[in-house]
XYZ file of C-alpha atoms in Angstrom:
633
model
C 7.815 14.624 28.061
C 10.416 14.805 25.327
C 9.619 16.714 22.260
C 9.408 14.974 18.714
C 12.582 15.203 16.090
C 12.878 14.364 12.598
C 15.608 12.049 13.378
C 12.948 9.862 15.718
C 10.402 9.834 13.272
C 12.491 8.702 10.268
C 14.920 6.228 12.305
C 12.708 3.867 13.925
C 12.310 0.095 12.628
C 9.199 -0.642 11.378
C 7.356 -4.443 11.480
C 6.130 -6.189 8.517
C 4.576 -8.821 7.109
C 4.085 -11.275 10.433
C 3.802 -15.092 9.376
C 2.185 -17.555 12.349
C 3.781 -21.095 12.211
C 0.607 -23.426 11.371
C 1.125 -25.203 15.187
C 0.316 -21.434 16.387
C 3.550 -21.659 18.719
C 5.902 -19.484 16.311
C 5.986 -16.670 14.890
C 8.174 -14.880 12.858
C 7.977 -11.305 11.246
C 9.987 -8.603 9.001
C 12.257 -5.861 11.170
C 12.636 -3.018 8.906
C 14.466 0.280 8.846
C 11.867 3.946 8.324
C 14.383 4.471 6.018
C 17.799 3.889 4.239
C 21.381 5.242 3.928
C 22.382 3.120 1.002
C 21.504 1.741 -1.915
C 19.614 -1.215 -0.368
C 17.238 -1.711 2.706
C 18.945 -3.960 5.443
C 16.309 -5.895 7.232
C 16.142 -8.676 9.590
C 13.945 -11.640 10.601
C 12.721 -12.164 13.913
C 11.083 -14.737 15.916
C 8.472 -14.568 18.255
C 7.275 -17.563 21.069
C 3.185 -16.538 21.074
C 3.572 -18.200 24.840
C 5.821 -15.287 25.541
C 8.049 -17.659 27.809
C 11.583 -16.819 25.669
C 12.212 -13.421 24.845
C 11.654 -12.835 20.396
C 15.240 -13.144 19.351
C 16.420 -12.394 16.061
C 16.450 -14.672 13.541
C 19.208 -13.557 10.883
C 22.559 -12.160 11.474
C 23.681 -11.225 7.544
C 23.256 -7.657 6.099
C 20.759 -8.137 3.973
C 17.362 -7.269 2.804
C 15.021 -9.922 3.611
C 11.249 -10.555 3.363
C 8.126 -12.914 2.752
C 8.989 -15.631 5.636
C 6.882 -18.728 4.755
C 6.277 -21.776 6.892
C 6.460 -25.308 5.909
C 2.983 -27.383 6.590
C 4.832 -29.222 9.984
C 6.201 -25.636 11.146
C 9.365 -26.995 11.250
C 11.036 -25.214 8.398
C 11.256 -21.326 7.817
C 11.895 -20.454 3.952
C 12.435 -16.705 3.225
C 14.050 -14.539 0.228
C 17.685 -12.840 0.989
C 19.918 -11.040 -0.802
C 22.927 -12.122 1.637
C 25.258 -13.593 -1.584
C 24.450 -11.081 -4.102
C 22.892 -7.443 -3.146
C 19.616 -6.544 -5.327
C 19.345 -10.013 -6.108
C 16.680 -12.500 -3.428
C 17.493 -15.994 -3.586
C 15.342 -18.511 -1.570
C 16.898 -19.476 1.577
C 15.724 -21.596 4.661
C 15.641 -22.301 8.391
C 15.613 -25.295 10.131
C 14.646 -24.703 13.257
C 15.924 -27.969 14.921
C 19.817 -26.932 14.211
C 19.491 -23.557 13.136
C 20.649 -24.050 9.896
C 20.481 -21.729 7.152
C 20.956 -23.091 3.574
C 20.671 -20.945 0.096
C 18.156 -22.886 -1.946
C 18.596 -20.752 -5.169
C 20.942 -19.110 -7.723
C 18.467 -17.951 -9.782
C 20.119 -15.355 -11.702
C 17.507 -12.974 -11.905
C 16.629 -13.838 -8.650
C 13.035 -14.666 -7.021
C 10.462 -12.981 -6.333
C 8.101 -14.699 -4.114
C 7.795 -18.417 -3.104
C 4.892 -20.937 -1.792
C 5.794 -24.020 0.442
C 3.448 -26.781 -0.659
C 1.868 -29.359 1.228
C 4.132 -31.555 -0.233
C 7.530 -31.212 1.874
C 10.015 -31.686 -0.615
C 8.545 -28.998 -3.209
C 8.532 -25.247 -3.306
C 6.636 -23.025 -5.840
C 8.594 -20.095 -7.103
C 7.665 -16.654 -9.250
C 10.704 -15.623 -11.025
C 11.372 -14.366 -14.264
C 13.591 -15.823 -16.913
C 17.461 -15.894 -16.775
C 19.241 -14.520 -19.742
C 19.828 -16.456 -22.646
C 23.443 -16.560 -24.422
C 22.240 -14.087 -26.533
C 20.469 -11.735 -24.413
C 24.070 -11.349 -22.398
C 25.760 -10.644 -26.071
C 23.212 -8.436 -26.624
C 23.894 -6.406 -23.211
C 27.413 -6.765 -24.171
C 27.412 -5.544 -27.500
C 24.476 -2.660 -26.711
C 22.768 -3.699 -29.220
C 20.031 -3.699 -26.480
C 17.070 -1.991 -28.222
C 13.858 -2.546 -26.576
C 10.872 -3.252 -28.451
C 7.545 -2.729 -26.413
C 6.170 -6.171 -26.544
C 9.046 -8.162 -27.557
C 10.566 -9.909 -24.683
C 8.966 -8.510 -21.441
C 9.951 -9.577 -18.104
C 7.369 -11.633 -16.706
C 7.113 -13.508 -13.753
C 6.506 -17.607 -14.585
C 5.644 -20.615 -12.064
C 8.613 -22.851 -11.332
C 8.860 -25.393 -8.906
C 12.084 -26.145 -6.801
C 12.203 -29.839 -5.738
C 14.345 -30.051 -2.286
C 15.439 -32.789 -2.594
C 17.659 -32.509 -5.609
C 17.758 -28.870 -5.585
C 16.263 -28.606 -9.293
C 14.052 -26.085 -10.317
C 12.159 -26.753 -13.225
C 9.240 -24.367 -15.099
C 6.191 -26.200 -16.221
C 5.194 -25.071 -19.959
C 1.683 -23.716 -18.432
C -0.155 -20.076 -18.673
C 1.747 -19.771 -22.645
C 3.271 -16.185 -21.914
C 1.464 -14.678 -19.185
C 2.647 -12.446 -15.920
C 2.025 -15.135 -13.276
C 0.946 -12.574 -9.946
C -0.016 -15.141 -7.110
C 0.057 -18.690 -6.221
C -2.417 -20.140 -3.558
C -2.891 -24.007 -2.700
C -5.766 -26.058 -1.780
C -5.724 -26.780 2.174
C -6.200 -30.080 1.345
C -3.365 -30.401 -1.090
C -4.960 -30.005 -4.047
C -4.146 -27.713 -7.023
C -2.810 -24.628 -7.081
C -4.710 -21.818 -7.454
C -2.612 -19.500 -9.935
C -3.606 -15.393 -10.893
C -1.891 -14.459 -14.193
C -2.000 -11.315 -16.151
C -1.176 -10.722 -19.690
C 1.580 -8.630 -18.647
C 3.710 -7.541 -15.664
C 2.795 -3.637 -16.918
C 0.926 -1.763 -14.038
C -1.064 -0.142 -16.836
C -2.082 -3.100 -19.086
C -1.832 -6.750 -16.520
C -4.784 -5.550 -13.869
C -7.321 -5.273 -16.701
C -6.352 -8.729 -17.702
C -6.385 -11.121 -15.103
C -7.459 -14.966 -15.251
C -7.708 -17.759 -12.688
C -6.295 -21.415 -13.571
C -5.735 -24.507 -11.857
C -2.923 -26.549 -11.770
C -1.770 -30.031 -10.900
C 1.825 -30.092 -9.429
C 1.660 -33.588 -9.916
C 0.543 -34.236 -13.150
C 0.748 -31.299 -14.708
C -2.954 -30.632 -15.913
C -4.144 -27.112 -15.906
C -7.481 -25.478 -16.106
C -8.635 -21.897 -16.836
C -11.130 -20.563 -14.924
C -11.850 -17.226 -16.707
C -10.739 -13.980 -16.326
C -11.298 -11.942 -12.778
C -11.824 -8.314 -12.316
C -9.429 -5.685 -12.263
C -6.769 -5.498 -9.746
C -7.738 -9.167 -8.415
C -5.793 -10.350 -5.615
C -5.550 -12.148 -2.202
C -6.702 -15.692 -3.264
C -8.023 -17.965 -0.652
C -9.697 -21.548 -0.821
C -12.391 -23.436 1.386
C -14.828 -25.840 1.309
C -18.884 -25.190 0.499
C -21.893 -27.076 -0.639
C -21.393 -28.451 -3.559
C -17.396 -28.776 -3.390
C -14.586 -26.575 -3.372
C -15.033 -22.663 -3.768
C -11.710 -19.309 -4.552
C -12.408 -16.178 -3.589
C -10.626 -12.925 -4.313
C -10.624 -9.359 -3.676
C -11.121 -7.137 -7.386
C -12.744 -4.123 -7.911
C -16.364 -3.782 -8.514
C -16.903 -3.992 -12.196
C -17.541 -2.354 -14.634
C -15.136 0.764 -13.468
C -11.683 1.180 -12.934
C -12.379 3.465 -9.978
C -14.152 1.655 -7.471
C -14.809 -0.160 -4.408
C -13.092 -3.390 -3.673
C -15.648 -6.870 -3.819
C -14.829 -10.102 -2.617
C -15.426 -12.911 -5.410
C -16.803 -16.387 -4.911
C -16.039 -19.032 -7.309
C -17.792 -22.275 -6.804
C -15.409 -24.414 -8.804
C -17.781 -27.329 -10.210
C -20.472 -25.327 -11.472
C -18.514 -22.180 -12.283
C -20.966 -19.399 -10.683
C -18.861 -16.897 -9.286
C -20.828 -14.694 -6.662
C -20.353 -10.777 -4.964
C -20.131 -11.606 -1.470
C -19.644 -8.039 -0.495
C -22.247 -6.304 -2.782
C -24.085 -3.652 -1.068
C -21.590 -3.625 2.048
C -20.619 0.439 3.644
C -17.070 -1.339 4.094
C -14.204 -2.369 1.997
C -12.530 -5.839 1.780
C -9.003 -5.065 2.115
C -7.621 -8.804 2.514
C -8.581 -12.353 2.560
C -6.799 -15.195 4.487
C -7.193 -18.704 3.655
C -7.843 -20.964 6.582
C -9.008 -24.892 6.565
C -12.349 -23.634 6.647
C -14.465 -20.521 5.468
C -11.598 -17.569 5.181
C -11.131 -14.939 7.522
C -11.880 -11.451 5.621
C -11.008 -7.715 6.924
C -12.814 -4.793 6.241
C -11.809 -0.949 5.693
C -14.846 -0.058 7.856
C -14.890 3.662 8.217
C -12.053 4.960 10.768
C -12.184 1.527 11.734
C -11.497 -2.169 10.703
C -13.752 -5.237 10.929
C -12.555 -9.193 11.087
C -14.976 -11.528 9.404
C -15.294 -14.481 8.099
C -16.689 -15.796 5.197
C -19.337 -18.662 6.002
C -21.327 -20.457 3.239
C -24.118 -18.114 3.309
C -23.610 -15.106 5.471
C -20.489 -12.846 6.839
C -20.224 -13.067 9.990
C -18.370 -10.368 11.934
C -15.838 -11.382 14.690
C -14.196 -8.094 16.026
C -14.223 -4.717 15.133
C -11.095 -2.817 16.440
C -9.965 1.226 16.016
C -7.847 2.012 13.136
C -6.172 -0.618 10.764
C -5.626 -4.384 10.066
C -3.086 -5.489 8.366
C -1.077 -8.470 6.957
C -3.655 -11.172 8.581
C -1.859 -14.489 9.321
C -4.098 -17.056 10.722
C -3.492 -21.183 12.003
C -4.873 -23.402 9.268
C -7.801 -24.177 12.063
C -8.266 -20.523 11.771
C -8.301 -19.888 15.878
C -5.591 -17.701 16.110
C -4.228 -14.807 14.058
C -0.983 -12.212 14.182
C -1.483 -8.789 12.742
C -0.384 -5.507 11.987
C -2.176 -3.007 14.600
C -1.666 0.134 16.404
C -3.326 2.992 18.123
C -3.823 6.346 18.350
C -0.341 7.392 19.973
C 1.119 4.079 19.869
C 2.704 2.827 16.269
C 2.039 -0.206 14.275
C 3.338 -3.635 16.091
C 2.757 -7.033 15.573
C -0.728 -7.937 17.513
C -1.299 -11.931 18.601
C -4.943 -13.353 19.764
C -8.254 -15.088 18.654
C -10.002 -12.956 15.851
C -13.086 -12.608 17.857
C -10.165 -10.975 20.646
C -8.692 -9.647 21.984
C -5.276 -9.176 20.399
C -2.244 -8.739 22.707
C 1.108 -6.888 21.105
C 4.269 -8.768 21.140
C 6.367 -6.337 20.021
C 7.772 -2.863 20.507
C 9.849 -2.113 17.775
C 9.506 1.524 18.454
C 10.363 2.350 22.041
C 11.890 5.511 21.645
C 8.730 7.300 21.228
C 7.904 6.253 24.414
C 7.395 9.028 26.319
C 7.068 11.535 23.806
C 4.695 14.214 23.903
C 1.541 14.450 20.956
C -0.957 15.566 19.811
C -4.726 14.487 20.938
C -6.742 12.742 18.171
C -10.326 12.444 18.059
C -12.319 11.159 15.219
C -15.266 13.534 13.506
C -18.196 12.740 12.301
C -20.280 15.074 10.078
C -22.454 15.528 6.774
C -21.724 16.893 3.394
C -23.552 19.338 1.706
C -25.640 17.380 0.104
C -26.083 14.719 3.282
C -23.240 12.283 2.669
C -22.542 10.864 5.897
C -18.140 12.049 6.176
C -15.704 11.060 8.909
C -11.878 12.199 9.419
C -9.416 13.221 11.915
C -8.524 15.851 14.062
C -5.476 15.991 15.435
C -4.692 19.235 18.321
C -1.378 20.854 18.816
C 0.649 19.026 21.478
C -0.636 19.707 24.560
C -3.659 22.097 23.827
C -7.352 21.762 24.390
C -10.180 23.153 21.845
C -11.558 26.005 24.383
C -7.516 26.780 23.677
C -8.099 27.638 20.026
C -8.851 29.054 17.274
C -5.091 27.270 15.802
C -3.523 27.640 13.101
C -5.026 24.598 10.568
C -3.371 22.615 8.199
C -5.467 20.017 5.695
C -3.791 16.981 4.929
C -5.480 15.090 2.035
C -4.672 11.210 1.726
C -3.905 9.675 -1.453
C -5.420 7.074 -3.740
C -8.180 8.287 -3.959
C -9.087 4.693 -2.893
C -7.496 5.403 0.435
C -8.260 6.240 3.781
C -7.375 7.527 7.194
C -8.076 5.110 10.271
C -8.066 5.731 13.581
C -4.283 5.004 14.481
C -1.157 6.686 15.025
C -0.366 9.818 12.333
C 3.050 9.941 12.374
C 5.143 9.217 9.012
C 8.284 10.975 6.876
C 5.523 12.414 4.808
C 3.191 15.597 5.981
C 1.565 13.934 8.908
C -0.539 14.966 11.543
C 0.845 14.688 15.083
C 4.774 15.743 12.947
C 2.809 19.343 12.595
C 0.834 19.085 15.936
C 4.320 18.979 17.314
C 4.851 22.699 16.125
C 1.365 24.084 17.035
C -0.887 23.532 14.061
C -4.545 21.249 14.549
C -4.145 19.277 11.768
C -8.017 18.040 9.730
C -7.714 14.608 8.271
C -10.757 14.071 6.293
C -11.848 10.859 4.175
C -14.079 12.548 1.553
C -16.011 10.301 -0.995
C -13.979 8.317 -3.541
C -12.046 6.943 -0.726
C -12.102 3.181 1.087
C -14.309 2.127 3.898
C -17.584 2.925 3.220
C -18.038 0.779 0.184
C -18.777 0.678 -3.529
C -21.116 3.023 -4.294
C -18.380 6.120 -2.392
C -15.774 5.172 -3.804
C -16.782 5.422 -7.372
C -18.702 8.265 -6.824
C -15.609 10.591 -8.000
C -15.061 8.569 -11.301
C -14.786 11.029 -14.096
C -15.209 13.616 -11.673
C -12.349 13.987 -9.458
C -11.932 17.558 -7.326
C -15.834 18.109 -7.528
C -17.769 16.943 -4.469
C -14.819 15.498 -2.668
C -13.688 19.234 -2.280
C -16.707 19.963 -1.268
C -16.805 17.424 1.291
C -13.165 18.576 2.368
C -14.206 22.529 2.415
C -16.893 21.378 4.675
C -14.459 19.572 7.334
C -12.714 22.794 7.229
C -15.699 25.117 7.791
C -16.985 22.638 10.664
C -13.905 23.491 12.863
C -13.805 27.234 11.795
C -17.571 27.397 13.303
C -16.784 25.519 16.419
C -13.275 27.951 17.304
C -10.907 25.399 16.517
C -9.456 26.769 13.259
C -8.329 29.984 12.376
C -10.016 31.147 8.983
C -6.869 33.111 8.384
C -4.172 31.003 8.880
C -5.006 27.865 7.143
C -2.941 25.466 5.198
C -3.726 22.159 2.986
C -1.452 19.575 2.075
C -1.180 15.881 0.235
C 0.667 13.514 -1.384
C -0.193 11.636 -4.219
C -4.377 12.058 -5.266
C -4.258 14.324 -1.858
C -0.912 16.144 -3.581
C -3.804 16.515 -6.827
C -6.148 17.899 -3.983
C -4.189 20.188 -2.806
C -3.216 21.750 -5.805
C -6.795 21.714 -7.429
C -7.685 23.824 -4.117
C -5.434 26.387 -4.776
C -6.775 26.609 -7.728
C -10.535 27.123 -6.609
C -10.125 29.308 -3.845
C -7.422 31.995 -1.914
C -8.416 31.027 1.407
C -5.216 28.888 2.015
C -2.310 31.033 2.962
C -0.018 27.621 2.228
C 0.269 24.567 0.143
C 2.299 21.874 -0.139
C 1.806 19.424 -3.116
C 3.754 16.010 -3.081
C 4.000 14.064 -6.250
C 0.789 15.474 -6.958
C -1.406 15.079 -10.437
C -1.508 18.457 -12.021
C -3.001 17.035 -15.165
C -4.901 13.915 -15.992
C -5.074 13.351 -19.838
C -0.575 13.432 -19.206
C -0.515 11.018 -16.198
C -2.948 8.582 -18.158
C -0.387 8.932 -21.130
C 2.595 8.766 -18.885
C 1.769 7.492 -15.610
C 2.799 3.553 -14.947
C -1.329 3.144 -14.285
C -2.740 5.034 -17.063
C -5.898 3.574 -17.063
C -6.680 3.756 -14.084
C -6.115 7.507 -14.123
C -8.226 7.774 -16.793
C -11.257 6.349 -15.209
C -10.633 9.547 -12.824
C -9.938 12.070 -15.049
C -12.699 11.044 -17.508
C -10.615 11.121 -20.718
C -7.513 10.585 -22.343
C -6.256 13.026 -24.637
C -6.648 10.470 -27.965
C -10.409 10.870 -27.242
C -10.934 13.325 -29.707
C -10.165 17.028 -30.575
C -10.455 18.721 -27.028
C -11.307 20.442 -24.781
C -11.636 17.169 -22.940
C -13.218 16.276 -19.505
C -10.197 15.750 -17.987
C -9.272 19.138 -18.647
C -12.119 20.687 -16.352
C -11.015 18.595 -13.687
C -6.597 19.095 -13.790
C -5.244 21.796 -11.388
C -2.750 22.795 -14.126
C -6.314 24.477 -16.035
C -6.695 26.916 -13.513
C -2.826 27.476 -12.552
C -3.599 31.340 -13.766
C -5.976 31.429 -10.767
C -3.671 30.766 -8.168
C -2.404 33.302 -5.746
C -1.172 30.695 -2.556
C 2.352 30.036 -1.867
C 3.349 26.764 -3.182
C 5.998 23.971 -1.778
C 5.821 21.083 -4.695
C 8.102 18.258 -3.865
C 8.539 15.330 -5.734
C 10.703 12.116 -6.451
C 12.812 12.297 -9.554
C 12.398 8.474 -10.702
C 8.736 9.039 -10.224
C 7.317 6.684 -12.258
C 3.190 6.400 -10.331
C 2.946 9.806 -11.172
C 5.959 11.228 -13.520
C 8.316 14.342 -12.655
C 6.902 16.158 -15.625
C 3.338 16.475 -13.697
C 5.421 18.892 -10.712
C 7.928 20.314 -14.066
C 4.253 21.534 -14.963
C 2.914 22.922 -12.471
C 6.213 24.731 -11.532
C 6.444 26.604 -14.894
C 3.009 27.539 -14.809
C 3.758 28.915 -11.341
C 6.824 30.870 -12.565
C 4.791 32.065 -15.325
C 2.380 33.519 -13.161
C 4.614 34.550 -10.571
C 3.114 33.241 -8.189
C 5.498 32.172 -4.764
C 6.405 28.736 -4.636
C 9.747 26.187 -4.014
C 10.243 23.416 -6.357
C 12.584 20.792 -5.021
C 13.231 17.005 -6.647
C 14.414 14.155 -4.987
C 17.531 12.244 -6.907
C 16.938 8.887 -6.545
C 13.622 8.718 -5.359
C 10.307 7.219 -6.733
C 6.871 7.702 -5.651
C 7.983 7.133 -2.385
C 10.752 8.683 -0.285
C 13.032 6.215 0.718
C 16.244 7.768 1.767
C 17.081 9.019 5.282
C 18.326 12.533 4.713
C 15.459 12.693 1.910
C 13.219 11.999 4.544
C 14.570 14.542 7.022
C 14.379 17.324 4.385
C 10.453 16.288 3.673
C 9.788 17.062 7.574
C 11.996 20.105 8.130
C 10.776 21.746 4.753
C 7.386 21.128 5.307
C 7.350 22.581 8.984
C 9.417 25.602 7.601
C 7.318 26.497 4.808
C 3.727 26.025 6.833
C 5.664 27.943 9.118
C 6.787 30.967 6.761
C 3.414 31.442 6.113
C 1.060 30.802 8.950
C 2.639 31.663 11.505
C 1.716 35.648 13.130
């Protein structure tokens, strides 16, 4: 067995977004780099025969970043967004699959951002924002570019590109909102079109409203506003005419379990299809008939679909779903799946199954040697029903332990871990089962898959009983010899980056902590963070809610940075903008000012995410070496 390296886990090519040709004969999907080297991601398009009697062949030959292949209605035509003629800048490009040409469809200064082939052949629907005016490029010119919150926001509008002439024009609809997503009618009808007040990731998911509109005559229709964070439109036909659903959150909160929405569009009533569910709805896809739905359920994920009346479950399959593509007559789908050791491919089949892969983008970890995986299943302390991961050093058996433990938190909190492979650039499970540690992967409440009522459980309340739940992972595999109780480590990124530093706080039973782009204090990421409001529903307060102390306070790490005594690692992107540099600037001078051991490093460059290769190698060596450093005899 060969051993795992950095360099295999951040150079692979990962698969994305796979779109089936409505005939169900083609397919074509996203090849894209782990990482980058540049300044820009180069990606290709690929297609895929789903009869598997010509070899997938690649699609594109240009370096260029390129993404969100769409069909046309007779599968005949493959439209796509590319940056081939100007880098940083997607036009709208297409395929013709008789020839093989390729012919740029836009100049769009500003470029596109995503695109909808209608039913009717000659016309594409476009979301782009506005080119500059005459004066907006004298004002660039000039710098006399000050920017007044409010005044002239980018926003994305609805324009229509008519092939035939090559024309796009932008129908004077929606006054000035952020248009988000476009979704026709199966039949041909109207478009179904999402629209915020703003494109701000703060402000635009509280304020989102459905309309209809008419590409042929123009007439729109508001349907009312939607719940926060709406998304994933789809159409079908019910009693009584035509019904939209969505995916939103579960109102009245801001943290909380996803719903799916039905709108009957005559009469207006808008149902919860999902109330009362233990799973999440993660994504809807629009078919000719009742949609196809997928479920966060647990460690797992369940297919549905959406009748009149009922849910009806198809398939349930270990770990994750994603990026459902379906045939208009809804019989076949393609996927994003995986397993435990193997990871994420495109997956082809019925939705009832089974699914068969048809790609292997990754065969260079063939062959290489990790970690076993099991799922747990146990209670909390006050008989929440919990599930997680454990993941063994390579090659050892539980009778083989107590090992040394390291606690990786996942993010969100609305997140979760499935049951698939754990191997990414960030702290990830089988990366450290690779050098000896069992690795505990728990899903404590507040995350996705076991519905509404757990994931808004932590609202307000953040750190409380979801450390709890995590402490109790940890003592489970202390009891049964698996863990060591004095060599044990927790980690996170993001809300599990928050975890991990609020543990520190709490306790001194962790020898070793890493905290990436972690929240150190809530009342500053709800002033600063690009989703304020959101992080306000978990911290409880914002810091104009009066004189203090405020809730948020009990619940921020930074409040209790005088009670930390475990070795720190903080690392964190420096064009951070989900959860701002400052929040890791604080938590470092506390540390300092407590002397307390720690490393503080900041990625140039780098947002929330880590997108660079040798970024991505330092994340994996540092981590190892510091969990190392400490935990190690």
């Amino acid at each position: 067995m060969t051993a795992l390296t950095s360099e295999l886990v951040v150079d692979g090519r990962d698969p994305r977004t796979p779109a089936l040709g409505p005939n169900g004969r083609l397919l074509c999907y996203v090849l894209a780099p782990s990482s980058r080297t540049g300044d820009h991601l180069d990606t290709e398009l690929w297609l895929v025969d789903t009869d598997g009697a010509v070899a997938p062949r690649r699609a594109t030959a240009d370096t260029a970043t390129e993404s969100r292949p769409r069909w046309s209605v007779d599968s005949e035509t493959l439209f796509f967004l590319s940056d081939r003629a100007d880098r940083g800048t997607p036009q709208l490009h297409k395929l013709t699959l008789a020839d093989g040409t390729m012919t740029t469809l836009t100049s769009w200064q500003v470029g596109v951002i995503d695109h909808l082939p209608l039913t009717d052949p000659n016309v594409v629907a476009l979301l782009a924002e506005d080119e500059p005016t005459e004066q907006d490029a004298r004002r660039t010119r000039d710098r006399d570019d000050a920017v007044v919150v409010g005044e002239r926001e980018p926003r994305a509008r609805m324009r229509l590109l008519d092939l035939r002439t090559g024309r796009v024009t932008t129908p004077p609809v929606f006054a000035d909102r952020h248009v988000v997503e476009l979704r026709q009618r199966p039949d041909g009808g109207p478009l179904a079109v999402l629209t915020g007040a703003s494109a701000d990731n703060d402000y635009g998911p509280r304020t989102g409203q459905l309309h209809l509109f008419d590409v042929t005559t123009g007439a729109v229709e508001n349907l009312g506003p939607v719940g926060a964070d709406a998304r994933s439109l789809a159409w079908w036909p019910g009693e009584g005419g035509w019904h939209l659903g969505w995916i939103a959150l579960t109102p009245p909160f801001l943290q909380a379990g996803t719903a799916v929405f039905d709108l009957a569009v005559e009469s207006r009533v808008v149902r919860n299809r999902t109330a009362g569910l233990s799973m999440c709805p993660t994504e809807l896809c629009q078919t000719n008939a009742a949609p196809l739905v997928v479920f966060a359920d647990g460690l797992n994920t369940t297919l549905a679909r959406l009748d009149p009346n009922d849910l009806a479950p198809l398939s349930h399959r270990p770990g994750r779903l994603d990026n459902l593509s379906s045939t208009p007559a809804g019989d076949e789908v393609a996927v994003l799946t995986g397993t435990r050791y193997q990871p994420t491919n495109v997956y082809i089949g019925p939705p009832a199954g089974p699914l068969r892969r048809v790609t292997n983008t990754r065969p260079e970890l063939d062959g290489i040697a990790l970690g076993t995986q099991q799922p747990l299943a146990y209670r909390a302390a006050d008989g929440l029903d919990l599930d997680g991961l454990l993941v063994l050093p390579v090659g050892r058996t539980p009778p083989e332990g107590p090992f040394p433990l390291v606690t990786i938190v996942h993010g969100g909190p609305y997140d979760r871990y499935a049951d698939r492979c754990q191997l990414f650039w960030f702290p990830s499970a089988q990366w450290l089962a690779a050098a000896g540690y069992a690795v505990l992967l728990p899903n404590p409440r507040g995350g996705q898959g076991h519905g509404h009522q757990f994931a808004a459980s932590v609202a307000g309340r953040v750190g409380q009983q979801e450390w709890t739940d995590i402490q109790t992972g940890i003592d489970l595999l202390i009891a049964e010899g698996i863990a060591d109780p004095d060599r044990l480590g927790i980690a996170g990124w993001s809300h599990g980056g928050f975890m991990s530093a609020w543990a520190i706080g709490q306790t001194d039973r962790f020898r070793a902590a890493l905290v990436g782009a972690g929240v150190t204090d809530w009342g500053m990421l709800a002033a600063t963070g690009e989703n304020g409001q959101f992080e306000a529903a978990l911290g409880g307060s914002t810091g104009w809610s009066g004189i203090g102390p405020h809730p948020h306070d009990a619940v921020s790490p930074i409040s209790f940075a005088s009670h930390i005594r475990t070795p720190v690692l903080i690392l964190h992107g420096a064009e951070d903008t989900n959860v701002p540099l400052g929040q890791a600037v604080y938590l470092h001078r506390a540390l300092r000012h407590f002397d307390v051991e720690h490393e503080f490093v900041t990625y140039p460059r780098e947002g929330h995410s880590i997108r660079e290769r040798n970024h991505q190698l330092d994340v994996l060596r540092r981590t190892r070496s510091w969990f190392d450093r400490w935990l190690r005899p």
